[in-house]
Short mmCIF file of C-alpha atoms and ligand atoms in Angstrom, two decimals:
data_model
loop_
_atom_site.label_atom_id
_atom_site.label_comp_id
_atom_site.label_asym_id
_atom_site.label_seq_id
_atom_site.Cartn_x
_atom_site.Cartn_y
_atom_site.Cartn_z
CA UNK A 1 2.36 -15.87 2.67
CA UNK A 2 4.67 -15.33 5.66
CA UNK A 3 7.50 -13.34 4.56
CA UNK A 4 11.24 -14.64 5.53
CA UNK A 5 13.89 -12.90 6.44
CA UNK A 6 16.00 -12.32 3.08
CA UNK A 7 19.74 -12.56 3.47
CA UNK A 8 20.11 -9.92 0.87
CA UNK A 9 18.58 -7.34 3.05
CA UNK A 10 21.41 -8.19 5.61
CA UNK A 11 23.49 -4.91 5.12
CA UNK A 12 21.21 -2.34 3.96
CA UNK A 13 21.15 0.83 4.27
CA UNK A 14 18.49 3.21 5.77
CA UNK A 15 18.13 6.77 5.65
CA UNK A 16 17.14 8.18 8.54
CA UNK A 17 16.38 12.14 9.30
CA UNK A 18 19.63 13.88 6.84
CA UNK A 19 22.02 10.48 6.87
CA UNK A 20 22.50 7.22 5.18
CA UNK A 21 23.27 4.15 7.70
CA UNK A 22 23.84 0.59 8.51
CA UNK A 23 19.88 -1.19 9.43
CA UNK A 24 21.91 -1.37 12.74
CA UNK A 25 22.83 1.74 12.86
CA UNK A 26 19.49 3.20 11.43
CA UNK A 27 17.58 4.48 14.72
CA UNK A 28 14.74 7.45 15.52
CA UNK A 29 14.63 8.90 18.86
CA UNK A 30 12.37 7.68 21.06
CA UNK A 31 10.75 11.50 21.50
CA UNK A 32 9.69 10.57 17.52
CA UNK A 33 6.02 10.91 16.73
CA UNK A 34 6.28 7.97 15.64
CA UNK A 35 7.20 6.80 18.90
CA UNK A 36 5.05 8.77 20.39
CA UNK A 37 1.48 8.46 18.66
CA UNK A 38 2.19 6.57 15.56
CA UNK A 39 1.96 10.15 14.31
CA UNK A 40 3.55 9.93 10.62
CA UNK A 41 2.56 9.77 7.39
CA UNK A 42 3.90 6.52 4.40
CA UNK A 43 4.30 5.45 1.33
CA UNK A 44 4.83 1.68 -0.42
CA UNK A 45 6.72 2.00 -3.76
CA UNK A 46 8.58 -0.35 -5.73
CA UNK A 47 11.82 -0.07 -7.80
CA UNK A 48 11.46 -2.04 -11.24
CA UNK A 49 14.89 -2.15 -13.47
CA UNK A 50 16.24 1.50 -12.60
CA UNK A 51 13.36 3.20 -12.20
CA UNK A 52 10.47 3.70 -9.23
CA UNK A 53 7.16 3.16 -10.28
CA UNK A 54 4.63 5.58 -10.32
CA UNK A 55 7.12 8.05 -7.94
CA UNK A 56 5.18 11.22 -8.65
CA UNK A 57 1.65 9.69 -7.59
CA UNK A 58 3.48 8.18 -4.15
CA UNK A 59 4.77 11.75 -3.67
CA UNK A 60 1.04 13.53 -4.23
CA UNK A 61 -0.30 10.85 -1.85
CA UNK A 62 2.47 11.71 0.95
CA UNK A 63 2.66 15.10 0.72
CA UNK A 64 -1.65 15.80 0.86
CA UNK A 65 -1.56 13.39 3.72
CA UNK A 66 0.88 15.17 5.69
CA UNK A 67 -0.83 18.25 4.60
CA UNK A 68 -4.17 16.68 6.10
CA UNK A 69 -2.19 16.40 9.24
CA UNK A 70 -0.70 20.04 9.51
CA UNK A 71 2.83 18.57 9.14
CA UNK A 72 5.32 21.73 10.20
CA UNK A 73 8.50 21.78 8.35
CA UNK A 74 8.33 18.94 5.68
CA UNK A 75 10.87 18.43 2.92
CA UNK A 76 9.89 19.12 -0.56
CA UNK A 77 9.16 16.84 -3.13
CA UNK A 78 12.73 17.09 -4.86
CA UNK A 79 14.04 16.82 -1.19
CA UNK A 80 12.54 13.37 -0.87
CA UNK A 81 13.43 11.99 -4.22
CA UNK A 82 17.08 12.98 -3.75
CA UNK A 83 16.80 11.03 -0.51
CA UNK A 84 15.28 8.32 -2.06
CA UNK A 85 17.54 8.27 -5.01
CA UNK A 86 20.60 8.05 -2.94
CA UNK A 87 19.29 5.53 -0.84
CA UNK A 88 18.89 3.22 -3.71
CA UNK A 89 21.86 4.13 -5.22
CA UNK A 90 23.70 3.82 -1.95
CA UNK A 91 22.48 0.00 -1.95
CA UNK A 92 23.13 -0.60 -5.41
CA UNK A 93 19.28 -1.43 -6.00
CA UNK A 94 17.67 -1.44 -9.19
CA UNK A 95 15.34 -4.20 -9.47
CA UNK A 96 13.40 -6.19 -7.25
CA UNK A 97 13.11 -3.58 -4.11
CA UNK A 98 10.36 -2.74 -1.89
CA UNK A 99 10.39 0.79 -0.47
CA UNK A 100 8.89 1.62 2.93
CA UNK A 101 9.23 5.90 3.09
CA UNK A 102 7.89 7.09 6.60
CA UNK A 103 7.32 10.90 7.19
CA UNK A 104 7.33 11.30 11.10
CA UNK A 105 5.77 14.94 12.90
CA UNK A 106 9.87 14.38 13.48
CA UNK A 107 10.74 14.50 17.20
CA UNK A 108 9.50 16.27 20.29
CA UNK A 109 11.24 18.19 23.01
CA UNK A 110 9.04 16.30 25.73
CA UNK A 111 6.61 13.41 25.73
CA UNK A 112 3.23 14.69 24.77
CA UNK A 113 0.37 14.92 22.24
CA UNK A 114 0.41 18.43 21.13
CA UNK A 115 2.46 18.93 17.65
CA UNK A 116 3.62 22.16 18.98
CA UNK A 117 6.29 19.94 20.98
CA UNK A 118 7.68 19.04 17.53
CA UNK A 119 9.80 22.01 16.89
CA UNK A 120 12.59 19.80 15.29
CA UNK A 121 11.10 19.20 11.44
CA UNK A 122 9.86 16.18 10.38
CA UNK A 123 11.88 13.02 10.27
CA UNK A 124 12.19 11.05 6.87
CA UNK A 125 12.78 7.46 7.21
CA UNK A 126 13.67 5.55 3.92
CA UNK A 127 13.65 1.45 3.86
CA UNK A 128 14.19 -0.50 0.67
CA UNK A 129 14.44 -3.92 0.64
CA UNK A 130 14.97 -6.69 -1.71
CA UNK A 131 11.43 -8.15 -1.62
CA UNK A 132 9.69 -9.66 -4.59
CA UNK A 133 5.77 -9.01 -4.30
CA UNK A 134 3.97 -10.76 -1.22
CA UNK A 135 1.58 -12.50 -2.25
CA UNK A 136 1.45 -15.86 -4.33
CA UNK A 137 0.38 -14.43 -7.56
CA UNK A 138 0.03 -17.79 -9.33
CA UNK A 139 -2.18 -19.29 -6.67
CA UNK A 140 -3.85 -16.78 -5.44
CA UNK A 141 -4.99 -15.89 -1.89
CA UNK A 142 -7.74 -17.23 0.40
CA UNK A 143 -9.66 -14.06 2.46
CA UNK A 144 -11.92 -13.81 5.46
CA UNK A 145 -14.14 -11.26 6.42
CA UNK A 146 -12.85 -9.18 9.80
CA UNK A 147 -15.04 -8.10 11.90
CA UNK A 148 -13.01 -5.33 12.38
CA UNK A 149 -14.78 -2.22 10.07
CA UNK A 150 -12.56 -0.37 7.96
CA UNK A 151 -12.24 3.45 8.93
CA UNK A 152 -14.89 5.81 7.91
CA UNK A 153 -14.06 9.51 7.30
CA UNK A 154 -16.63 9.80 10.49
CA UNK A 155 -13.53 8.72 12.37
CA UNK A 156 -10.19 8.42 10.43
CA UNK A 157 -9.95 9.12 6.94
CA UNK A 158 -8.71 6.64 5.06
CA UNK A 159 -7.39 8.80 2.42
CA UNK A 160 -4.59 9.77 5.20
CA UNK A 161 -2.38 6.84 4.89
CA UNK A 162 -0.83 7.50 7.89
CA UNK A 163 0.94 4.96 10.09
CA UNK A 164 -2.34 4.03 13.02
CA UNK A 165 -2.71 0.68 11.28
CA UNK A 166 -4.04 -0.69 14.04
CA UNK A 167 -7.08 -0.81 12.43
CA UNK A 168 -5.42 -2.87 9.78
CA UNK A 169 -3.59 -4.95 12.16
CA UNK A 170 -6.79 -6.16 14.22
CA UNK A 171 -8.55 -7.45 11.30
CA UNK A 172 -4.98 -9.14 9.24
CA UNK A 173 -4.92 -11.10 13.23
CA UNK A 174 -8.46 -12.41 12.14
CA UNK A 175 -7.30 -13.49 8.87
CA UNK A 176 -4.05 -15.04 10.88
CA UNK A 177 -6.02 -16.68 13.61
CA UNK A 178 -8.19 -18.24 10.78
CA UNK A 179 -5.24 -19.65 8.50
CA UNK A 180 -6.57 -16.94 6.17
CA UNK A 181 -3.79 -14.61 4.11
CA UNK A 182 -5.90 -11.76 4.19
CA UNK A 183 -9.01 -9.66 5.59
CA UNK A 184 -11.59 -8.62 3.81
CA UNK A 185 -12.80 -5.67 6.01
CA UNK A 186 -16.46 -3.95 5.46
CA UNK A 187 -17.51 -0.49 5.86
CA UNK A 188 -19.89 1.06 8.47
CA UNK A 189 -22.81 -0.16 6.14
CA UNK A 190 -21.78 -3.87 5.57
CA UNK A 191 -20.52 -3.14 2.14
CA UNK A 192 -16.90 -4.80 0.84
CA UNK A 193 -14.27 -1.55 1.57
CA UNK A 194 -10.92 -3.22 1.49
CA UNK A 195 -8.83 -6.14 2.10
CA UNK A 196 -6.12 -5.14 5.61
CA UNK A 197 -3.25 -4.04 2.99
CA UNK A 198 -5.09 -4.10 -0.72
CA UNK A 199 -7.59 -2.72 -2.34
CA UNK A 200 -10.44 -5.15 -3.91
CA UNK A 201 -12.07 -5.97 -7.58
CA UNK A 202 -14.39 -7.96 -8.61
CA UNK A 203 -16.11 -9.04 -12.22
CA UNK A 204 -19.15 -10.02 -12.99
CA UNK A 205 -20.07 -10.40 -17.06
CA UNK A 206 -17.20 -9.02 -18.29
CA UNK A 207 -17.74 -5.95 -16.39
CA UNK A 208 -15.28 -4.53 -13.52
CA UNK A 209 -17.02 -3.47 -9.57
CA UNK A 210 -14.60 -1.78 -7.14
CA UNK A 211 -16.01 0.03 -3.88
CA UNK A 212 -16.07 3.53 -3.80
CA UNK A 213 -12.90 4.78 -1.81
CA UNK A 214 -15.11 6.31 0.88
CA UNK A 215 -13.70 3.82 3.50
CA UNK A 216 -10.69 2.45 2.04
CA UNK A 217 -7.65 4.55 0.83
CA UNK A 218 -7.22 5.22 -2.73
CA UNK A 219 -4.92 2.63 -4.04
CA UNK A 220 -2.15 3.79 -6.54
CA UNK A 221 -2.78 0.22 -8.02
CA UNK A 222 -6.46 0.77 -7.61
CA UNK A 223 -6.27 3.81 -9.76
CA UNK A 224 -3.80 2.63 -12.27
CA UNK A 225 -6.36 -0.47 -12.60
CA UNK A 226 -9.24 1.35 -13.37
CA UNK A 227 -7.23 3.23 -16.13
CA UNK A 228 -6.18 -0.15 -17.57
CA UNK A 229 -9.71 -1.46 -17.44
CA UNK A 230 -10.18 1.54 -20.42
CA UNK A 231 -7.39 0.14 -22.36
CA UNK A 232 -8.55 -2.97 -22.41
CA UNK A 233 -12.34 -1.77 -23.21
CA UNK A 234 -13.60 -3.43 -20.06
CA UNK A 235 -16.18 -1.08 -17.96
CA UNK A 236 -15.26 -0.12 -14.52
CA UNK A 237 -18.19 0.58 -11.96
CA UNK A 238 -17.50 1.80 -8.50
CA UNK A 239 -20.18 0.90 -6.42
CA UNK A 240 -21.38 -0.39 -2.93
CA UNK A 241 -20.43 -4.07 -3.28
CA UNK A 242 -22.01 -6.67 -0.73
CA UNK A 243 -20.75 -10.20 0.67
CA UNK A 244 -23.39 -11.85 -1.82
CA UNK A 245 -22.21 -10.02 -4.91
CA UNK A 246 -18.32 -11.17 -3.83
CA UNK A 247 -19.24 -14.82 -3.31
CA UNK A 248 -21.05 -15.01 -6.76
CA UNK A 249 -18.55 -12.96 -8.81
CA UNK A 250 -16.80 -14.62 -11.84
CA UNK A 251 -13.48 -13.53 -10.63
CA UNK A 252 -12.32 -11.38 -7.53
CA UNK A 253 -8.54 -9.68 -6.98
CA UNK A 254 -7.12 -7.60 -4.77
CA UNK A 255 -4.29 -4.85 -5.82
CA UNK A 256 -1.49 -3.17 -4.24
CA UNK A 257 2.39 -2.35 -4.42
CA UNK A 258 3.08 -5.44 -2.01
CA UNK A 259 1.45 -7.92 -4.05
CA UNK A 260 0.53 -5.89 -7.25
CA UNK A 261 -2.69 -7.92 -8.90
CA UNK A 262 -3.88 -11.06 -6.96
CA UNK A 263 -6.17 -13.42 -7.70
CA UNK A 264 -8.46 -14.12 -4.54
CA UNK A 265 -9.44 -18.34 -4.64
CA UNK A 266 -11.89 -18.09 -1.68
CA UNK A 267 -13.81 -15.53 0.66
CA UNK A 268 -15.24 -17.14 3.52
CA UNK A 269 -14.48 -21.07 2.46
CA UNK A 270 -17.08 -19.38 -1.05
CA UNK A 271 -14.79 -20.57 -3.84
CA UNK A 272 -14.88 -18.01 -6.59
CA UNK A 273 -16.34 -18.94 -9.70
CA UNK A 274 -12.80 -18.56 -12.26
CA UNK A 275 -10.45 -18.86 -9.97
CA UNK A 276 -7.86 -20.74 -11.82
CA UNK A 277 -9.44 -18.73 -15.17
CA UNK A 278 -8.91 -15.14 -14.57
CA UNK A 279 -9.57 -13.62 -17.85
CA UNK A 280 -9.59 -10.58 -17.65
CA UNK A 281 -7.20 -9.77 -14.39
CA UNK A 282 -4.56 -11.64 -16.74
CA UNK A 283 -5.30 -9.46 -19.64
CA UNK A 284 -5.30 -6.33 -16.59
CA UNK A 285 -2.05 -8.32 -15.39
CA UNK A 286 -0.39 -8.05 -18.90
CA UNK A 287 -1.15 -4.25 -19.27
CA UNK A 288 -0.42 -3.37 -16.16
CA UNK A 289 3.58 -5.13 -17.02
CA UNK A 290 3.53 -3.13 -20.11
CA UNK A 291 2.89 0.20 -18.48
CA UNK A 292 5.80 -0.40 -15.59
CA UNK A 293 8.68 1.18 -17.90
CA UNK A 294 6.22 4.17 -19.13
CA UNK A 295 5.61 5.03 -15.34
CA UNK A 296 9.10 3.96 -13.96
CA UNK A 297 10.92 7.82 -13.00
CA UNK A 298 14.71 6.51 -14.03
CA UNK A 299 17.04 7.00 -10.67
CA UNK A 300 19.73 9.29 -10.97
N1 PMP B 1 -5.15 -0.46 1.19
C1 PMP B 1 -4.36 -0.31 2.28
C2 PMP B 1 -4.98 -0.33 3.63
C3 PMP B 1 -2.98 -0.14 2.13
O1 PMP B 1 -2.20 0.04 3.20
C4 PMP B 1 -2.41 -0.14 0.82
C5 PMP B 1 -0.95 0.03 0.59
N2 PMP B 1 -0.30 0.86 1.40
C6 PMP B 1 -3.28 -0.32 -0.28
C7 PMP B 1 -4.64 -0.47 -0.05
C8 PMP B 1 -2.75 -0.35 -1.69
O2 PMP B 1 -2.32 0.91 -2.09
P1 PMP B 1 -1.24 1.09 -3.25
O3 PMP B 1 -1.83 0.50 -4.48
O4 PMP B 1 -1.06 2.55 -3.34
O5 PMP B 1 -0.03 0.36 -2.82
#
């Protein structure tokens, strides 16, 4: 599940603050919030043939977290697209592109905590890359539980996804360190919240669990999901979901723009039940395909 270095990617270009450059041109200052205190807000999207999937629910998601953190000075939502848009367009990419957009506090005049340094306007920070999605979707993925808990709004929110992944990080070493591709990481009560970069599913007779997204952050996937569980007249619960009630489920997945709908083989060396036989993330799998052109926003 290590991703290589894709030759393709070799002369992108990346828009930085109010410019389009070479990757090795493509720098922030080191006074940058991001720099600074990881202080920025992002967003994952992905570009399917001309179009970027579900644009307007990335841009809700960016712009309430950088509300959440007082932002000053942010560009608006027609800002951002344009960006975006020329970005892709500067690249000629229309298919087969991974999008990391970064909102920084933008720089400060002096090293420091307090966002009253930042009197420059945010920085926007736009990175698409040819990537196909992450994960191994025909094999599927074998996860660990971290002992790491996932963020609870007592600390963090997670429904800021802002760039302190640290959190994240500790628990995807875990997974690393045990030949694992993935965390599973728990909330402050020992219930399932969220795999390190996906959000989690589970079925049990024909009906759908996900945890509540008290401790993990709202997946756009997550949501679309439990739209497409509707279509397909499947229920969808969310509920407190323990260890137990993941190693005895009939099928688990995780979802996400990096690896969109993955089957998860094994939690804890606990093979899931169907595996190799799941029924209904396939038939989730086949509506989720058929929605991509309804929710693509063409690029112009
Ligand atoms: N959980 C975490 C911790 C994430 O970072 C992400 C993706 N950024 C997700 C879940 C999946 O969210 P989405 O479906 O919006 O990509």
């Amino acid at each position: 599940m290590l991703q290589k270095f894709d030759e393709r990617n070799k002369d992108i270009k990346i828009y930085v603050k109010d410019g389009i450059y070479h990757r090795d041109e493509a720098k922030v200052s080191v006074f940058d919030s991001i720099v600074q205190g990881g202080d920025g807000v992002w967003e994952g999207l992905r570009v399917y043939n001309g179009g970027v999937f579900m644009l307007d629910r990335h841009l809700n998601r960016l712009m309430n977290s950088a509300k959440a953190m007082h932002f000053a000075d942010l560009p608006s939502r027609s800002e951002v697209t344009k960006a975006l848009f020329d970005t892709l367009k500067a690249n000629g990419m229309m298919d087969g592109v991974h999008v990391r957009l970064t909102l920084t506090r933008g720089e400060k005049i002096t090293s420091g905590m307090d966002p009253r340094l930042n009197t420059m306007g945010s920085t926007l920070i736009i990175v698409p890359e040819f990537k196909a999605p992450v994960y191994d979707n025909e094999s599927g993925i074998a996860i660990i539980t971290s002992s790491t808990r996932r963020n609870s709004p007592n600390n963090l929110d997670s429904k800021i996804h802002h760039n302190n992944l640290i959190n994240n990080i500790l628990a995807k070493i875990e997974a690393n360190v045990a030949g694992a591709d993935a965390a599973l990481m728990l909330d402050n009560y020992g219930f399932a919240s969220e795999l390190n970069g996906t959000n989690i599913f589970m079925v049990k007779d024909n009906v759908m669990y996900t945890p509540h997204a008290d401790a993990c952050l709202p997946g756009i996937t997550r949501g679309l999901v439990i739209e497409l569980a509707t279509d397909i007249g499947v229920r969808c619960i969310e509920k407190n979901i323990s260890l137990t009630e993941l190693y005895t489920a009939d099928e688990v997945f995780s979802t996400g723009t990096m690896g969109e709908l993955t089957p998860i083989k094994t939690i804890d060396g606990r093979d899931i039940e169907n595996y190799n036989n799941t029924d209904i993330m396939n038939r989730l799998n086949s509506a989720f395909e058929k929605k991509i052109p309804e929710y693509c926003i063409k690029i112009v």
